[in-house]
Protein backbone atom coordinates (compact mmCIF):
# COMPACT_ATOMS: atom_id res chain seq x y z
CA UNK A 1 -42.60 -78.54 62.87
CA UNK A 2 -43.75 -76.57 65.94
CA UNK A 3 -47.44 -75.89 66.54
CA UNK A 4 -48.33 -72.51 68.09
CA UNK A 5 -51.63 -73.16 69.86
CA UNK A 6 -53.48 -70.20 71.38
CA UNK A 7 -55.93 -72.62 72.98
CA UNK A 8 -53.26 -74.54 74.91
CA UNK A 9 -52.57 -73.31 78.45
CA UNK A 10 -49.09 -74.89 78.59
CA UNK A 11 -46.28 -75.76 76.20
CA UNK A 12 -45.56 -79.43 75.39
CA UNK A 13 -42.77 -81.35 73.68
CA UNK A 14 -42.64 -84.97 72.56
CA UNK A 15 -40.07 -87.18 74.26
CA UNK A 16 -38.66 -88.32 70.92
CA UNK A 17 -38.20 -84.74 69.77
CA UNK A 18 -36.44 -83.84 72.99
CA UNK A 19 -34.00 -86.76 72.58
CA UNK A 20 -32.65 -85.19 69.40
CA UNK A 21 -31.84 -81.91 71.16
CA UNK A 22 -29.25 -80.69 73.62
CA UNK A 23 -31.15 -79.64 76.72
CA UNK A 24 -31.07 -79.29 80.46
CA UNK A 25 -32.18 -82.21 82.65
CA UNK A 26 -35.88 -83.02 82.87
CA UNK A 27 -37.30 -81.95 86.24
CA UNK A 28 -40.24 -83.70 87.87
CA UNK A 29 -43.41 -81.65 88.23
CA UNK A 30 -46.59 -81.75 90.28
CA UNK A 31 -48.69 -82.31 87.14
CA UNK A 32 -49.02 -85.93 86.10
CA UNK A 33 -51.54 -85.43 83.32
CA UNK A 34 -53.55 -82.69 81.59
CA UNK A 35 -56.92 -82.64 79.88
CA UNK A 36 -57.25 -82.15 76.12
CA UNK A 37 -59.99 -80.41 74.18
CA UNK A 38 -61.63 -83.73 73.26
CA UNK A 39 -61.89 -84.74 76.97
CA UNK A 40 -58.83 -86.99 76.73
CA UNK A 41 -55.66 -87.03 78.85
CA UNK A 42 -51.96 -86.50 78.17
CA UNK A 43 -49.52 -88.06 80.59
CA UNK A 44 -46.57 -85.86 81.59
CA UNK A 45 -43.02 -87.11 82.28
CA UNK A 46 -41.70 -83.83 83.69
CA UNK A 47 -40.73 -80.31 82.66
CA UNK A 48 -37.64 -78.99 80.89
CA UNK A 49 -36.29 -75.51 80.25
CA UNK A 50 -35.59 -74.89 76.57
CA UNK A 51 -34.18 -72.01 74.57
CA UNK A 52 -35.44 -71.33 71.07
CA UNK A 53 -34.11 -68.73 68.66
CA UNK A 54 -36.31 -66.79 66.24
CA UNK A 55 -34.06 -64.75 63.98
CA UNK A 56 -31.72 -62.96 66.41
CA UNK A 57 -34.02 -63.23 69.43
CA UNK A 58 -33.70 -65.99 72.07
CA UNK A 59 -36.93 -67.11 73.73
CA UNK A 60 -37.30 -69.27 76.83
CA UNK A 61 -39.97 -71.89 77.35
CA UNK A 62 -40.82 -74.33 80.14
CA UNK A 63 -42.07 -77.30 78.13
CA UNK A 64 -43.79 -80.35 79.62
CA UNK A 65 -42.44 -83.63 78.27
CA UNK A 66 -44.88 -86.27 77.07
CA UNK A 67 -45.11 -89.34 74.82
CA UNK A 68 -48.78 -88.70 73.92
CA UNK A 69 -48.30 -85.75 71.59
CA UNK A 70 -49.23 -86.13 67.90
CA UNK A 71 -46.83 -83.35 66.80
CA UNK A 72 -43.20 -82.67 67.79
CA UNK A 73 -43.93 -79.62 69.97
CA UNK A 74 -46.71 -77.26 71.04
CA UNK A 75 -46.11 -73.67 72.16
CA UNK A 76 -49.03 -72.60 74.33
CA UNK A 77 -50.32 -69.39 75.88
CA UNK A 78 -47.56 -69.36 78.50
CA UNK A 79 -44.94 -68.89 75.77
CA UNK A 80 -47.19 -66.57 73.72
CA UNK A 81 -47.79 -64.18 76.65
CA UNK A 82 -44.18 -64.27 77.84
CA UNK A 83 -42.84 -63.26 74.40
CA UNK A 84 -45.73 -61.01 73.29
CA UNK A 85 -46.30 -63.23 70.28
CA UNK A 86 -48.72 -62.16 67.56
CA UNK A 87 -49.86 -64.29 64.63
CA UNK A 88 -50.67 -62.24 61.52
CA UNK A 89 -52.49 -64.34 58.95
CA UNK A 90 -52.44 -61.48 56.45
CA UNK A 91 -48.64 -61.59 56.20
CA UNK A 92 -48.53 -65.29 57.21
CA UNK A 93 -45.87 -64.61 59.86
CA UNK A 94 -45.38 -64.93 63.62
CA UNK A 95 -44.19 -61.71 65.31
CA UNK A 96 -42.53 -61.33 68.73
CA UNK A 97 -42.31 -58.19 70.86
CA UNK A 98 -44.28 -55.99 68.44
CA UNK A 99 -42.25 -57.03 65.41
CA UNK A 100 -38.79 -57.16 67.00
CA UNK A 101 -38.42 -60.62 65.46
CA UNK A 102 -40.59 -62.70 63.15
CA UNK A 103 -40.79 -66.10 61.51
CA UNK A 104 -42.87 -67.32 58.55
CA UNK A 105 -45.77 -69.68 59.12
CA UNK A 106 -46.21 -72.82 57.08
CA UNK A 107 -48.61 -72.20 54.16
CA UNK A 108 -52.15 -73.42 54.67
CA UNK A 109 -53.15 -76.17 52.20
CA UNK A 110 -55.37 -74.59 49.59
CA UNK A 111 -57.75 -77.50 49.70
CA UNK A 112 -58.98 -76.30 53.09
CA UNK A 113 -61.31 -73.29 53.39
CA UNK A 114 -59.89 -70.29 55.25
CA UNK A 115 -61.66 -67.49 57.08
CA UNK A 116 -61.77 -64.09 55.39
CA UNK A 117 -62.05 -61.25 57.98
CA UNK A 118 -62.90 -57.64 57.18
CA UNK A 119 -59.80 -55.45 56.84
CA UNK A 120 -61.29 -52.14 58.11
CA UNK A 121 -64.47 -51.09 59.87
CA UNK A 122 -67.19 -49.87 57.52
CA UNK A 123 -70.56 -48.13 57.74
CA UNK A 124 -73.02 -49.09 55.00
CA UNK A 125 -75.77 -46.47 54.45
CA UNK A 126 -79.39 -47.59 54.05
CA UNK A 127 -80.20 -49.28 50.72
CA UNK A 128 -76.57 -49.25 49.62
CA UNK A 129 -74.06 -51.74 48.29
CA UNK A 130 -70.37 -51.50 49.14
CA UNK A 131 -67.29 -53.37 48.01
CA UNK A 132 -64.87 -54.11 50.83
CA UNK A 133 -61.53 -55.84 51.29
CA UNK A 134 -61.16 -59.13 53.11
CA UNK A 135 -57.82 -60.68 54.08
CA UNK A 136 -56.83 -64.32 53.79
CA UNK A 137 -53.52 -66.12 54.50
CA UNK A 138 -53.15 -66.90 50.79
CA UNK A 139 -50.96 -64.65 48.69
CA UNK A 140 -52.52 -65.37 45.29
CA UNK A 141 -55.37 -67.55 44.05
CA UNK A 142 -57.54 -67.39 40.95
CA UNK A 143 -61.24 -68.31 40.95
CA UNK A 144 -61.51 -68.64 44.72
CA UNK A 145 -65.00 -69.57 45.91
CA UNK A 146 -66.37 -67.26 48.62
CA UNK A 147 -69.00 -68.67 50.99
CA UNK A 148 -70.63 -65.95 53.15
CA UNK A 149 -70.84 -66.06 56.93
CA UNK A 150 -74.51 -66.90 57.61
CA UNK A 151 -74.22 -65.74 61.21
CA UNK A 152 -73.08 -62.28 60.10
CA UNK A 153 -75.98 -61.98 57.68
CA UNK A 154 -78.49 -62.86 60.38
CA UNK A 155 -76.90 -60.72 63.10
CA UNK A 156 -76.34 -57.54 61.04
CA UNK A 157 -79.19 -57.99 58.54
CA UNK A 158 -76.91 -57.62 55.52
CA UNK A 159 -76.55 -59.66 52.33
CA UNK A 160 -73.28 -61.26 51.20
CA UNK A 161 -73.62 -63.17 47.92
CA UNK A 162 -71.72 -66.33 47.04
CA UNK A 163 -69.13 -65.30 44.50
CA UNK A 164 -65.92 -66.11 42.68
CA UNK A 165 -63.00 -63.80 43.33
CA UNK A 166 -59.31 -63.47 42.69
CA UNK A 167 -56.95 -63.27 45.67
CA UNK A 168 -54.09 -60.82 45.16
CA UNK A 169 -51.61 -59.83 47.88
CA UNK A 170 -53.68 -61.68 50.50
CA UNK A 171 -56.75 -59.61 49.62
CA UNK A 172 -60.06 -60.18 47.92
CA UNK A 173 -63.03 -57.92 47.18
CA UNK A 174 -66.45 -58.80 48.61
CA UNK A 175 -69.82 -57.16 48.02
CA UNK A 176 -72.04 -56.31 51.02
CA UNK A 177 -75.61 -55.10 50.56
CA UNK A 178 -77.70 -53.23 53.13
CA UNK A 179 -81.37 -53.41 52.15
CA UNK A 180 -82.67 -51.95 55.41
CA UNK A 181 -83.63 -48.41 56.39
CA UNK A 182 -80.78 -48.12 58.91
CA UNK A 183 -77.02 -47.78 58.53
CA UNK A 184 -75.02 -50.90 59.38
CA UNK A 185 -71.67 -50.81 61.19
CA UNK A 186 -69.41 -53.82 60.65
CA UNK A 187 -66.30 -53.84 62.80
CA UNK A 188 -62.80 -54.59 61.61
CA UNK A 189 -61.76 -58.29 61.66
CA UNK A 190 -65.37 -59.47 61.50
CA UNK A 191 -65.43 -62.84 59.65
CA UNK A 192 -67.07 -62.21 56.29
CA UNK A 193 -67.07 -65.86 55.24
CA UNK A 194 -64.84 -68.62 53.96
CA UNK A 195 -62.60 -68.84 50.90
CA UNK A 196 -61.71 -72.10 49.20
CA UNK A 197 -60.35 -73.01 45.75
CA UNK A 198 -63.00 -73.59 43.14
CA UNK A 199 -62.90 -77.14 41.79
CA UNK A 200 -65.41 -76.52 39.02
CA UNK A 201 -66.02 -73.72 36.60
CA UNK A 202 -69.10 -71.88 37.82
CA UNK A 203 -71.07 -69.23 35.97
CA UNK A 204 -70.98 -66.76 38.86
CA UNK A 205 -70.34 -63.04 39.11
CA UNK A 206 -66.58 -62.64 39.48
CA UNK A 207 -65.57 -59.78 41.79
CA UNK A 208 -61.94 -58.85 41.25
CA UNK A 209 -59.75 -56.06 42.47
CA UNK A 210 -60.15 -54.43 39.06
CA UNK A 211 -63.67 -53.55 40.14
CA UNK A 212 -62.07 -51.45 42.83
CA UNK A 213 -60.20 -49.83 39.94
CA UNK A 214 -56.74 -50.98 41.04
CA UNK A 215 -55.13 -50.90 37.58
CA UNK A 216 -56.83 -47.58 36.83
CA UNK A 217 -55.93 -46.19 40.25
CA UNK A 218 -52.25 -47.03 39.79
CA UNK A 219 -52.02 -44.44 37.05
CA UNK A 220 -52.86 -41.65 39.49
CA UNK A 221 -50.17 -39.13 40.20
CA UNK A 222 -48.47 -39.21 43.64
CA UNK A 223 -49.97 -35.83 44.54
CA UNK A 224 -53.51 -37.10 43.88
CA UNK A 225 -52.91 -40.00 46.27
CA UNK A 226 -51.94 -37.72 49.14
CA UNK A 227 -54.37 -36.38 51.73
CA UNK A 228 -54.86 -32.63 51.28
CA UNK A 229 -55.45 -32.22 55.00
CA UNK A 230 -52.66 -34.19 56.69
CA UNK A 231 -50.25 -34.78 53.76
CA UNK A 232 -50.05 -38.57 54.24
CA UNK A 233 -49.44 -40.51 51.01
CA UNK A 234 -51.43 -43.66 50.20
CA UNK A 235 -50.72 -46.47 47.77
CA UNK A 236 -54.21 -46.61 46.22
CA UNK A 237 -57.18 -44.32 45.82
CA UNK A 238 -59.37 -46.77 47.69
CA UNK A 239 -57.23 -46.50 50.84
CA UNK A 240 -57.17 -42.71 50.48
CA UNK A 241 -60.98 -42.76 50.16
CA UNK A 242 -61.32 -44.74 53.41
CA UNK A 243 -58.90 -42.34 55.13
CA UNK A 244 -60.91 -39.30 54.08
CA UNK A 245 -64.28 -40.86 54.82
CA UNK A 246 -63.52 -42.21 58.30
CA UNK A 247 -60.52 -40.19 59.55
CA UNK A 248 -59.30 -36.83 58.29
CA UNK A 249 -62.45 -35.58 56.62
CA UNK A 250 -64.55 -35.36 59.77
CA UNK A 251 -62.35 -32.61 61.27
CA UNK A 252 -62.50 -30.14 58.35
CA UNK A 253 -65.04 -27.72 56.96
CA UNK A 254 -65.15 -29.72 53.71
CA UNK A 255 -66.96 -32.58 55.46
CA UNK A 256 -68.69 -35.78 54.47
CA UNK A 257 -72.17 -34.29 54.86
CA UNK A 258 -71.22 -31.68 52.22
CA UNK A 259 -69.49 -33.91 49.65
CA UNK A 260 -71.29 -37.25 50.07
CA UNK A 261 -74.73 -35.96 48.91
CA UNK A 262 -73.06 -34.61 45.76
CA UNK A 263 -71.97 -38.09 44.65
CA UNK A 264 -74.87 -40.23 45.88
CA UNK A 265 -76.53 -40.24 42.45
CA UNK A 266 -73.53 -41.99 40.84
CA UNK A 267 -74.40 -45.69 40.68
CA UNK A 268 -70.97 -46.95 39.61
CA UNK A 269 -68.94 -47.30 42.86
CA UNK A 270 -65.63 -46.77 41.05
CA UNK A 271 -66.79 -43.54 39.41
CA UNK A 272 -68.34 -42.40 42.70
CA UNK A 273 -65.02 -42.84 44.53
CA UNK A 274 -63.15 -40.99 41.77
CA UNK A 275 -65.53 -38.01 41.89
CA UNK A 276 -65.41 -38.00 45.70
CA UNK A 277 -61.60 -37.86 45.66
CA UNK A 278 -61.60 -35.17 42.98
CA UNK A 279 -63.85 -32.96 45.10
CA UNK A 280 -61.53 -33.44 48.05
CA UNK A 281 -58.43 -32.80 45.95
CA UNK A 282 -59.84 -29.39 44.97
CA UNK A 283 -61.57 -28.70 48.26
CA UNK A 284 -60.08 -25.18 48.30
CA UNK A 285 -62.62 -24.25 45.61
CA UNK A 286 -65.39 -24.86 48.13
CA UNK A 287 -63.77 -22.94 50.98
CA UNK A 288 -66.14 -20.11 51.88
CA UNK A 289 -63.87 -18.54 54.50
CA UNK A 290 -62.75 -15.86 52.01
CA UNK A 291 -63.38 -14.65 48.46
CA UNK A 292 -60.34 -14.83 46.20
CA UNK A 293 -62.08 -13.66 43.02
CA UNK A 294 -61.92 -14.95 39.46
CA UNK A 295 -58.95 -14.27 37.18
CA UNK A 296 -59.85 -11.34 34.94
CA UNK A 297 -58.79 -7.76 34.36
CA UNK A 298 -60.47 -4.94 36.37
CA UNK A 299 -63.78 -4.05 34.74
CA UNK A 300 -65.28 -0.70 33.75
CA UNK A 301 -68.96 -1.00 34.58
CA UNK A 302 -70.15 2.53 35.50
CA UNK A 303 -70.21 4.99 32.57
CA UNK A 304 -71.67 8.26 33.89
CA UNK A 305 -70.12 10.52 31.21
CA UNK A 306 -69.59 14.02 32.68
CA UNK A 307 -72.30 13.86 35.34
CA UNK A 308 -71.53 15.55 38.64
CA UNK A 309 -71.11 13.26 41.67
CA UNK A 310 -74.25 12.33 43.56
CA UNK A 311 -74.22 11.99 47.34
CA UNK A 312 -76.85 11.09 49.93
CA UNK A 313 -76.68 11.19 53.69
CA UNK A 314 -76.86 7.92 55.63
CA UNK A 315 -80.36 6.99 56.65
CA UNK A 316 -81.43 6.57 60.25
CA UNK A 317 -81.37 2.96 61.34
CA UNK A 318 -82.34 1.13 64.52
CA UNK A 319 -79.71 -0.07 66.99
CA UNK A 320 -80.19 -3.68 65.80
CA UNK A 321 -79.80 -2.74 62.11
CA UNK A 322 -76.74 -0.66 62.94
CA UNK A 323 -75.09 -3.74 64.41
CA UNK A 324 -76.00 -5.72 61.26
CA UNK A 325 -74.43 -3.01 59.06
CA UNK A 326 -71.25 -2.84 61.16
CA UNK A 327 -70.84 -6.63 61.08
CA UNK A 328 -71.30 -6.73 57.30
CA UNK A 329 -68.80 -3.90 56.82
CA UNK A 330 -66.24 -5.77 58.96
CA UNK A 331 -66.74 -8.91 56.88
CA UNK A 332 -66.33 -7.04 53.59
CA UNK A 333 -63.20 -5.30 54.88
CA UNK A 334 -61.67 -8.60 56.05
CA UNK A 335 -62.16 -10.11 52.58
CA UNK A 336 -60.75 -7.09 50.74
CA UNK A 337 -64.04 -6.33 48.99
CA UNK A 338 -64.30 -2.75 50.29
CA UNK A 339 -61.89 -0.12 51.55
CA UNK A 340 -62.21 3.25 53.34
CA UNK A 341 -63.11 6.10 50.97
CA UNK A 342 -63.13 9.91 50.69
CA UNK A 343 -65.19 9.85 47.49
CA UNK A 344 -67.58 12.70 46.52
CA UNK A 345 -70.07 9.97 45.57
CA UNK A 346 -72.21 8.32 48.27
CA UNK A 347 -75.19 5.96 48.26
CA UNK A 348 -77.09 5.00 51.42
CA UNK A 349 -77.29 1.55 53.01
CA UNK A 350 -80.68 -0.07 53.62
CA UNK A 351 -81.62 -3.27 55.44
CA UNK A 352 -84.25 -5.32 53.60
CA UNK A 353 -85.95 -8.42 54.96
CA UNK A 354 -85.64 -11.62 52.94
CA UNK A 355 -88.60 -13.92 52.34
CA UNK A 356 -87.58 -15.98 55.37
CA UNK A 357 -87.44 -12.89 57.60
CA UNK A 358 -83.65 -12.64 57.84
CA UNK A 359 -81.99 -9.25 57.10
CA UNK A 360 -80.23 -8.47 53.81
CA UNK A 361 -77.52 -5.77 53.53
CA UNK A 362 -78.31 -3.63 50.46
CA UNK A 363 -77.13 -0.36 48.94
CA UNK A 364 -79.57 2.00 47.24
CA UNK A 365 -77.89 2.72 43.88
CA UNK A 366 -81.07 3.99 42.19
CA UNK A 367 -79.79 7.56 41.71
CA UNK A 368 -76.44 6.30 40.41
CA UNK A 369 -78.19 3.90 38.00
CA UNK A 370 -80.39 6.71 36.68
CA UNK A 371 -77.38 8.54 35.25
CA UNK A 372 -75.40 5.42 34.14
CA UNK A 373 -75.31 4.50 30.46
CA UNK A 374 -76.83 1.02 30.09
CA UNK A 375 -74.73 -1.91 28.91
CA UNK A 376 -76.77 -3.72 26.23
CA UNK A 377 -74.72 -6.91 26.16
CA UNK A 378 -77.29 -9.64 25.31
CA UNK A 379 -78.07 -12.10 28.07
CA UNK A 380 -78.58 -15.71 26.90
CA UNK A 381 -82.08 -17.00 26.24
CA UNK A 382 -83.07 -19.98 28.41
CA UNK A 383 -84.59 -21.91 25.50
CA UNK A 384 -81.35 -21.49 23.50
CA UNK A 385 -79.31 -22.78 26.42
CA UNK A 386 -81.53 -25.84 26.80
CA UNK A 387 -81.38 -26.53 23.07
CA UNK A 388 -77.56 -26.47 23.14
CA UNK A 389 -77.63 -29.18 25.82
CA UNK A 390 -79.51 -31.57 23.54
CA UNK A 391 -77.72 -34.93 23.28
CA UNK A 392 -75.43 -34.31 26.25
CA UNK A 393 -75.05 -36.95 28.97
CA UNK A 394 -72.70 -35.33 31.49
CA UNK A 395 -73.58 -31.96 33.03
CA UNK A 396 -71.66 -29.76 35.44
CA UNK A 397 -72.20 -26.37 36.99
CA UNK A 398 -70.13 -23.81 38.89
CA UNK A 399 -71.88 -21.69 41.50
CA UNK A 400 -69.73 -18.71 42.54
CA UNK A 401 -70.45 -17.54 46.06
CA UNK A 402 -71.42 -13.83 45.93
CA UNK A 403 -70.70 -13.92 42.22
CA UNK A 404 -70.52 -10.15 41.65
CA UNK A 405 -67.87 -9.79 44.36
CA UNK A 406 -65.66 -12.14 42.33
CA UNK A 407 -65.12 -9.49 39.61
CA UNK A 408 -62.49 -6.78 40.28
CA UNK A 409 -63.54 -3.21 39.56
CA UNK A 410 -61.37 -0.66 37.72
CA UNK A 411 -59.66 1.71 40.23
CA UNK A 412 -60.98 4.90 38.61
CA UNK A 413 -64.59 3.66 38.98
CA UNK A 414 -64.42 2.51 42.59
CA UNK A 415 -65.25 5.99 43.92
CA UNK A 416 -68.69 5.81 42.26
CA UNK A 417 -69.57 2.70 44.29
CA UNK A 418 -69.03 4.52 47.60
CA UNK A 419 -71.69 3.91 50.23
CA UNK A 420 -72.24 5.71 53.48
CA UNK A 421 -73.11 4.30 56.90
CA UNK A 422 -73.60 6.03 60.25
CA UNK A 423 -69.98 5.13 61.01
CA UNK A 424 -68.11 6.02 57.81
CA UNK A 425 -67.72 6.04 54.03
CA UNK A 426 -66.56 3.01 52.04
CA UNK A 427 -66.05 2.06 48.41
CA UNK A 428 -65.95 -1.30 46.61
CA UNK A 429 -62.86 -2.82 45.05
CA UNK A 430 -65.06 -5.44 43.37
CA UNK A 431 -68.26 -5.29 41.39
CA UNK A 432 -71.18 -4.65 43.81
CA UNK A 433 -74.61 -6.10 43.25
CA UNK A 434 -77.26 -3.47 42.63
CA UNK A 435 -75.57 -1.62 39.78
CA UNK A 436 -77.66 -1.54 36.61
CA UNK A 437 -74.85 -2.89 34.43
CA UNK A 438 -73.67 -5.62 36.81
CA UNK A 439 -75.57 -8.55 35.22
CA UNK A 440 -74.33 -7.72 31.71
CA UNK A 441 -70.73 -7.28 32.81
CA UNK A 442 -70.82 -10.50 34.80
CA UNK A 443 -72.42 -12.46 31.93
CA UNK A 444 -69.86 -11.12 29.46
CA UNK A 445 -67.03 -12.37 31.66
CA UNK A 446 -68.60 -15.80 32.11
CA UNK A 447 -68.90 -16.22 28.36
């Protein structure tokens, strides 16, 4: 058995171990003895060049020979740095040259407690509880006793309860609570605490990977476990959630500050993650860069019978309002909501101030509405709507941006929606707000 010791400055080999090997001659060295961590001394007989093979890779080591070693051989930092060695306790293997070769480590006796570090950096919002993954060099263990790191609790002002957990694939789930008014950042590989086998049956809260919805998550389709932004596929919804929350999501218009407030009221962390991922999976529905419209047939909303066309000249506007009108027309054209027109109908544009003082682009359809036959489709009564919701527990709503613009207008009625500006004449391809029959038509479609 060879001990890899990151705290040893040099590599050592016992004289008895060396006698069983074929090796080059021992060479005298200037060092006669070295200090140990417990303030003792190890006498050195000399130094020898050795070659060790890990898989297909040969490694060289200058080992000091001694009779005072309690193990056959120690590989110190000189060998570790020379061969770019990396010990991964999650996989329980020793890697050389960034994984060019590897060798398994001896399993740690389960009677000894092992450190559980945090797998990924996390940010815990104020007054929140989060379930996180910790890694241990144990592949599987039932009813493992978790003892929290007291130093971490004091330093970061967070709570980690004692708990029983199940280790699966070198991972366990730990609860962290932030009861302060400030967010808490905990870096990756921070020791969360210690894990040891439970010798007695304790009536404690058992946190298992099922709480993170692993069995339920496994039923998800491959497409739902892929990032909509970068296309990377993930093995579980939890990993995809972390990817969206800390990586991809921050660079897109559908950002955390938009989606996170929508799911904060969900107390169950599993349900909250599922809803969060669902919103991201259909993030195109929340894209306000363009208006695609709802799926319905073009609507007839303006019944003027045999009335002659009505036309008004554009009204005089200030230079500032003219810029506002031109910008709004460009936006409507870019989204396909209006198109150039040569209609005999024309209604003027007016700029009206909102309650907050900002300008609103409006069209004065009062003359057109005065000759339009009214649609008497009944709008729902609020008290009837509330009564129908009696006994319901789950509610949802769909807010269509510029809802009237979502409804396509019949081609033969588009000319009647024409509006005039100082720079041209335009007509709507979709239902414009301001028509007398618009609310009834829109409500009929929604029902």
